[in-house]
Amino acid sequence: MTLLPQRPRLGFFVSHRGSNMRAIVSACKAGGLNAEPAVLISNNRNSAALVWAAENDLAHIHLSPKSVSSEEALDQAHLDALLNANVDLIILAGYMRKIGTKVLSAFSNRILNIHPALLPMYGGQGMYGSRVHKAVIANRETESGVTVHLVDDDYDTGAVVGQAKVPVLPADTPEDLAARVLAQEHLFFSEMLIRIVSGEINLDDLG
Ligand code: GAR
């Protein structure tokens, strides 16, 4: 893969709320993260993320299996949207589908995901959102956390870029833990991106 430019253009994939995307866009606007939000792609036409993008002048596109003829066509439509927006780095921030093979090979080692637990624990298909936090509490873990990792063709199995730990308190409900982890996600994803953009972390050494 070619080197990242000094100010990479970010392509976001988000399915629902988009609070991680908003935190990253804020870090770009505040100047701490030298990157350019370029486009948001969502599979959910009613997502809060799409509404926010429309209100905040971020290019956005709804693409779902229902809006095209096949998974292959969806993969190609994703690739076209990313190339049209000159995206350098893809950010999965609460995206609940797999990325297709065309995008994976065109953006090898250039797709990052955030997961609300310490992978490889509490990952894999079906492990997302509150299910993760319920499982962590059910197993009486004393710590959980956040993982930023490269994306491959399976769920949550790509090389880990970085992890941050978060305590699990004895009285935590899944909602309490989710809120504590999410607050850490909002800081940690931008921190990882700052280190990637500065060259301190080389994604090609990990993938
Ligand atoms: C985040 O907690 C993220 O880690 C999780 O979905 C939430 C999205 O929140 N992702 C997964 O569980 C992926 N397996 P957001 O839309 O407000 O950023």
mmCIF file of C-alpha atoms and ligand atoms in Angstrom:
data_model
loop_
_atom_site.group_PDB
_atom_site.id
_atom_site.type_symbol
_atom_site.label_atom_id
_atom_site.label_comp_id
_atom_site.label_asym_id
_atom_site.label_seq_id
_atom_site.Cartn_x
_atom_site.Cartn_y
_atom_site.Cartn_z
ATOM 1 C CA MET A 1 0.000 0.000 0.000
ATOM 2 C CA THR A 2 1.190 3.531 -0.662
ATOM 3 C CA LEU A 3 2.164 5.770 2.234
ATOM 4 C CA LEU A 4 -0.612 7.739 3.874
ATOM 5 C CA PRO A 5 -0.587 11.379 2.767
ATOM 6 C CA GLN A 6 0.220 14.053 5.377
ATOM 7 C CA ARG A 7 -3.470 14.827 5.796
ATOM 8 C CA PRO A 8 -5.349 11.612 4.954
ATOM 9 C CA ARG A 9 -8.951 11.698 3.866
ATOM 10 C CA LEU A 10 -11.250 9.606 6.067
ATOM 11 C CA GLY A 11 -14.161 7.485 4.872
ATOM 12 C CA PHE A 12 -16.554 6.469 7.653
ATOM 13 C CA PHE A 13 -18.876 3.458 7.726
ATOM 14 C CA VAL A 14 -21.545 3.770 10.434
ATOM 15 C CA SER A 15 -24.797 1.865 11.002
ATOM 16 C CA HIS A 16 -26.546 3.769 13.787
ATOM 17 C CA ARG A 17 -25.679 6.580 16.197
ATOM 18 C CA GLY A 18 -22.268 7.699 14.975
ATOM 19 C CA SER A 19 -20.877 9.117 18.203
ATOM 20 C CA ASN A 20 -17.391 7.766 17.448
ATOM 21 C CA MET A 21 -17.508 9.329 13.994
ATOM 22 C CA ARG A 22 -18.556 12.651 15.532
ATOM 23 C CA ALA A 23 -15.700 12.490 18.062
ATOM 24 C CA ILE A 24 -13.202 11.912 15.234
ATOM 25 C CA VAL A 25 -14.655 14.722 13.113
ATOM 26 C CA SER A 26 -14.387 17.010 16.172
ATOM 27 C CA ALA A 27 -10.742 16.029 16.649
ATOM 28 C CA CYS A 28 -10.102 16.925 12.988
ATOM 29 C CA LYS A 29 -11.869 20.274 13.341
ATOM 30 C CA ALA A 30 -10.064 21.093 16.597
ATOM 31 C CA GLY A 31 -6.762 20.460 14.800
ATOM 32 C CA GLY A 32 -5.418 17.706 17.044
ATOM 33 C CA LEU A 33 -5.945 15.120 14.315
ATOM 34 C CA ASN A 34 -4.514 16.104 10.942
ATOM 35 C CA ALA A 35 -7.085 14.353 8.748
ATOM 36 C CA GLU A 36 -9.992 15.337 6.523
ATOM 37 C CA PRO A 37 -13.438 13.748 6.999
ATOM 38 C CA ALA A 38 -14.361 12.954 3.397
ATOM 39 C CA VAL A 39 -17.489 10.798 3.308
ATOM 40 C CA LEU A 40 -19.883 8.837 5.501
ATOM 41 C CA ILE A 41 -21.420 5.611 4.202
ATOM 42 C CA SER A 42 -24.315 4.056 6.101
ATOM 43 C CA ASN A 43 -26.362 0.923 5.463
ATOM 44 C CA ASN A 44 -29.208 2.401 7.532
ATOM 45 C CA ARG A 45 -31.195 5.159 5.859
ATOM 46 C CA ASN A 46 -32.652 6.232 9.218
ATOM 47 C CA SER A 47 -29.353 6.362 11.076
ATOM 48 C CA ALA A 48 -28.593 9.307 13.327
ATOM 49 C CA ALA A 49 -25.173 9.335 11.674
ATOM 50 C CA LEU A 50 -26.676 10.178 8.251
ATOM 51 C CA VAL A 51 -28.842 12.918 9.763
ATOM 52 C CA TRP A 52 -25.819 14.415 11.490
ATOM 53 C CA ALA A 53 -23.727 14.274 8.302
ATOM 54 C CA ALA A 54 -26.468 16.086 6.360
ATOM 55 C CA GLU A 55 -26.651 18.803 9.008
ATOM 56 C CA ASN A 56 -22.879 19.172 9.209
ATOM 57 C CA ASP A 57 -21.860 19.288 5.549
ATOM 58 C CA LEU A 58 -20.185 15.897 5.511
ATOM 59 C CA ALA A 59 -20.717 14.081 2.200
ATOM 60 C CA HIS A 60 -22.864 11.045 2.889
ATOM 61 C CA ILE A 61 -24.403 8.133 1.079
ATOM 62 C CA HIS A 62 -26.873 5.419 1.996
ATOM 63 C CA LEU A 63 -25.915 2.043 0.539
ATOM 64 C CA SER A 64 -27.496 -1.187 1.673
ATOM 65 C CA PRO A 65 -28.075 -4.639 0.201
ATOM 66 C CA LYS A 66 -31.646 -3.482 -0.521
ATOM 67 C CA SER A 67 -30.516 -0.486 -2.583
ATOM 68 C CA VAL A 68 -28.423 -2.566 -5.026
ATOM 69 C CA SER A 69 -28.855 -5.890 -6.786
ATOM 70 C CA SER A 70 -26.311 -8.059 -4.948
ATOM 71 C CA GLU A 71 -23.569 -8.108 -2.306
ATOM 72 C CA GLU A 72 -21.032 -7.815 -5.125
ATOM 73 C CA ALA A 73 -22.777 -4.713 -6.469
ATOM 74 C CA LEU A 74 -22.822 -3.275 -2.948
ATOM 75 C CA ASP A 75 -19.081 -3.891 -2.611
ATOM 76 C CA GLN A 76 -18.499 -2.109 -5.964
ATOM 77 C CA ALA A 77 -20.760 0.794 -4.937
ATOM 78 C CA HIS A 78 -18.788 1.148 -1.695
ATOM 79 C CA LEU A 79 -15.529 1.141 -3.646
ATOM 80 C CA ASP A 80 -16.829 3.748 -6.115
ATOM 81 C CA ALA A 81 -18.001 6.025 -3.286
ATOM 82 C CA LEU A 82 -14.642 5.728 -1.502
ATOM 83 C CA LEU A 83 -12.623 6.370 -4.669
ATOM 84 C CA ASN A 84 -14.868 9.295 -5.683
ATOM 85 C CA ALA A 85 -14.210 10.874 -2.295
ATOM 86 C CA ASN A 86 -10.438 10.178 -2.589
ATOM 87 C CA VAL A 87 -10.468 8.297 0.699
ATOM 88 C CA ASP A 88 -7.100 7.211 2.111
ATOM 89 C CA LEU A 89 -8.207 5.554 5.341
ATOM 90 C CA ILE A 90 -11.487 3.795 6.178
ATOM 91 C CA ILE A 91 -12.942 4.054 9.672
ATOM 92 C CA LEU A 92 -15.554 1.523 10.780
ATOM 93 C CA ALA A 93 -17.262 3.232 13.710
ATOM 94 C CA GLY A 94 -20.201 1.097 14.734
ATOM 95 C CA TYR A 95 -20.652 -0.567 11.329
ATOM 96 C CA MET A 96 -22.543 -3.820 11.755
ATOM 97 C CA ARG A 97 -21.809 -5.504 8.399
ATOM 98 C CA LYS A 98 -18.801 -7.121 6.779
ATOM 99 C CA ILE A 99 -16.726 -5.181 4.258
ATOM 100 C CA GLY A 100 -16.616 -6.724 0.773
ATOM 101 C CA THR A 101 -13.584 -8.218 -0.913
ATOM 102 C CA LYS A 102 -13.135 -5.409 -3.485
ATOM 103 C CA VAL A 103 -12.883 -2.765 -0.769
ATOM 104 C CA LEU A 104 -10.714 -5.032 1.402
ATOM 105 C CA SER A 105 -8.180 -5.549 -1.368
ATOM 106 C CA ALA A 106 -8.197 -1.919 -2.574
ATOM 107 C CA PHE A 107 -7.708 -0.705 1.023
ATOM 108 C CA SER A 108 -5.425 -3.415 2.388
ATOM 109 C CA ASN A 109 -4.145 -2.381 5.864
ATOM 110 C CA ARG A 110 -6.133 0.846 5.522
ATOM 111 C CA ILE A 111 -9.389 -0.157 7.263
ATOM 112 C CA LEU A 112 -9.764 0.313 11.012
ATOM 113 C CA ASN A 113 -12.533 -0.833 13.330
ATOM 114 C CA ILE A 114 -13.316 -0.024 16.936
ATOM 115 C CA HIS A 115 -14.649 -2.752 19.197
ATOM 116 C CA PRO A 116 -15.997 -2.177 22.729
ATOM 117 C CA ALA A 117 -13.969 -4.911 24.479
ATOM 118 C CA LEU A 118 -10.451 -6.283 24.782
ATOM 119 C CA LEU A 119 -10.180 -8.508 21.707
ATOM 120 C CA PRO A 120 -9.759 -11.418 21.152
ATOM 121 C CA MET A 121 -12.142 -11.712 24.105
ATOM 122 C CA TYR A 122 -15.779 -10.815 23.483
ATOM 123 C CA GLY A 123 -15.485 -10.517 19.718
ATOM 124 C CA GLY A 124 -16.799 -12.309 16.652
ATOM 125 C CA GLN A 125 -20.101 -12.482 14.833
ATOM 126 C CA GLY A 126 -23.024 -11.439 17.016
ATOM 127 C CA MET A 127 -20.784 -9.747 19.592
ATOM 128 C CA TYR A 128 -21.634 -6.079 19.298
ATOM 129 C CA GLY A 129 -23.134 -3.271 21.319
ATOM 130 C CA SER A 130 -24.833 -4.246 24.591
ATOM 131 C CA ARG A 131 -24.290 -7.991 23.971
ATOM 132 C CA VAL A 132 -20.587 -7.435 24.582
ATOM 133 C CA HIS A 133 -21.113 -5.647 27.879
ATOM 134 C CA LYS A 134 -23.707 -8.176 29.090
ATOM 135 C CA ALA A 135 -21.252 -11.014 28.441
ATOM 136 C CA VAL A 136 -18.397 -9.191 30.202
ATOM 137 C CA ILE A 137 -20.569 -8.634 33.292
ATOM 138 C CA ALA A 138 -21.972 -12.185 33.228
ATOM 139 C CA ASN A 139 -18.395 -13.498 33.348
ATOM 140 C CA ARG A 140 -17.590 -11.233 36.331
ATOM 141 C CA GLU A 141 -14.656 -9.628 34.549
ATOM 142 C CA THR A 142 -12.950 -6.847 36.507
ATOM 143 C CA GLU A 143 -11.766 -5.049 33.397
ATOM 144 C CA SER A 144 -12.930 -4.494 29.870
ATOM 145 C CA GLY A 145 -11.887 -1.906 27.338
ATOM 146 C CA VAL A 146 -11.561 -0.743 23.779
ATOM 147 C CA THR A 147 -9.743 -2.274 20.802
ATOM 148 C CA VAL A 148 -8.813 -0.532 17.576
ATOM 149 C CA HIS A 149 -7.825 -3.100 14.974
ATOM 150 C CA LEU A 150 -7.220 -3.593 11.268
ATOM 151 C CA VAL A 151 -10.118 -5.155 9.391
ATOM 152 C CA ASP A 152 -9.843 -8.422 7.510
ATOM 153 C CA ASP A 153 -12.495 -10.672 5.998
ATOM 154 C CA ASP A 154 -13.834 -11.948 9.321
ATOM 155 C CA TYR A 155 -15.411 -10.295 12.348
ATOM 156 C CA ASP A 156 -12.976 -8.738 14.846
ATOM 157 C CA THR A 157 -9.951 -10.861 13.857
ATOM 158 C CA GLY A 158 -7.590 -8.326 12.216
ATOM 159 C CA ALA A 159 -4.306 -7.215 13.793
ATOM 160 C CA VAL A 160 -4.697 -5.126 16.926
ATOM 161 C CA VAL A 161 -3.503 -1.533 16.561
ATOM 162 C CA GLY A 162 -4.078 -0.566 20.194
ATOM 163 C CA GLN A 163 -6.138 -1.283 23.306
ATOM 164 C CA ALA A 164 -7.215 0.770 26.308
ATOM 165 C CA LYS A 165 -8.523 -0.783 29.514
ATOM 166 C CA VAL A 166 -11.617 0.288 31.405
ATOM 167 C CA PRO A 167 -12.580 -0.987 34.877
ATOM 168 C CA VAL A 168 -15.718 -3.043 35.397
ATOM 169 C CA LEU A 169 -17.271 -2.086 38.749
ATOM 170 C CA PRO A 170 -19.157 -4.633 40.877
ATOM 171 C CA ALA A 171 -22.508 -2.863 40.599
ATOM 172 C CA ASP A 172 -22.240 -2.129 36.855
ATOM 173 C CA THR A 173 -25.244 -2.678 34.633
ATOM 174 C CA PRO A 174 -24.503 -3.262 30.923
ATOM 175 C CA GLU A 175 -25.582 0.351 30.345
ATOM 176 C CA ASP A 176 -23.114 1.656 32.963
ATOM 177 C CA LEU A 177 -20.280 -0.303 31.399
ATOM 178 C CA ALA A 178 -21.290 0.696 27.871
ATOM 179 C CA ALA A 179 -21.186 4.371 28.847
ATOM 180 C CA ARG A 180 -17.748 4.045 30.475
ATOM 181 C CA VAL A 181 -16.346 2.147 27.501
ATOM 182 C CA LEU A 182 -17.898 4.564 24.989
ATOM 183 C CA ALA A 183 -16.308 7.566 26.740
ATOM 184 C CA GLN A 184 -12.958 5.810 26.380
ATOM 185 C CA GLU A 185 -13.688 4.973 22.709
ATOM 186 C CA HIS A 186 -14.288 8.638 21.930
ATOM 187 C CA LEU A 187 -10.800 9.536 23.182
ATOM 188 C CA PHE A 188 -8.926 6.421 22.134
ATOM 189 C CA PHE A 189 -9.920 6.181 18.472
ATOM 190 C CA SER A 190 -8.660 9.716 17.788
ATOM 191 C CA GLU A 191 -5.495 9.024 19.820
ATOM 192 C CA MET A 192 -4.765 5.989 17.652
ATOM 193 C CA LEU A 193 -5.460 7.967 14.485
ATOM 194 C CA ILE A 194 -3.119 10.755 15.598
ATOM 195 C CA ARG A 195 -0.345 8.169 16.076
ATOM 196 C CA ILE A 196 -1.103 6.568 12.701
ATOM 197 C CA VAL A 197 -1.177 9.887 10.816
ATOM 198 C CA SER A 198 2.053 11.048 12.478
ATOM 199 C CA GLY A 199 3.781 7.837 11.335
ATOM 200 C CA GLU A 200 4.416 6.630 14.895
ATOM 201 C CA ILE A 201 2.240 3.592 14.122
ATOM 202 C CA ASN A 202 2.818 2.030 10.688
ATOM 203 C CA LEU A 203 -0.222 -0.001 9.693
ATOM 204 C CA ASP A 204 1.817 -1.965 7.152
ATOM 205 C CA ASP A 205 3.976 -3.325 9.991
ATOM 206 C CA LEU A 206 0.848 -4.773 11.627
ATOM 207 C CA GLY A 207 -1.161 -6.217 8.759
HETATM 208 C C1 GAR B 1 -19.446 1.487 19.688
HETATM 209 O O1 GAR B 1 -19.479 1.139 21.046
HETATM 210 C C2 GAR B 1 -18.569 0.523 18.923
HETATM 211 O O2 GAR B 1 -17.459 0.079 19.643
HETATM 212 C C3 GAR B 1 -19.528 -0.609 18.694
HETATM 213 O O3 GAR B 1 -20.736 0.015 18.351
HETATM 214 C C4 GAR B 1 -20.810 1.270 19.043
HETATM 215 C C5 GAR B 1 -21.134 2.333 18.034
HETATM 216 O O4 GAR B 1 -21.434 3.532 18.681
HETATM 217 N N1 GAR B 1 -19.072 -1.476 17.658
HETATM 218 C C6 GAR B 1 -19.213 -2.791 17.706
HETATM 219 O O5 GAR B 1 -19.778 -3.374 18.609
HETATM 220 C C7 GAR B 1 -18.604 -3.537 16.512
HETATM 221 N N2 GAR B 1 -18.482 -4.915 16.782
HETATM 222 P P1 GAR B 1 -21.478 4.890 17.866
HETATM 223 O O6 GAR B 1 -22.342 4.631 16.610
HETATM 224 O O7 GAR B 1 -22.134 5.872 18.776
HETATM 225 O O8 GAR B 1 -20.064 5.262 17.502
#
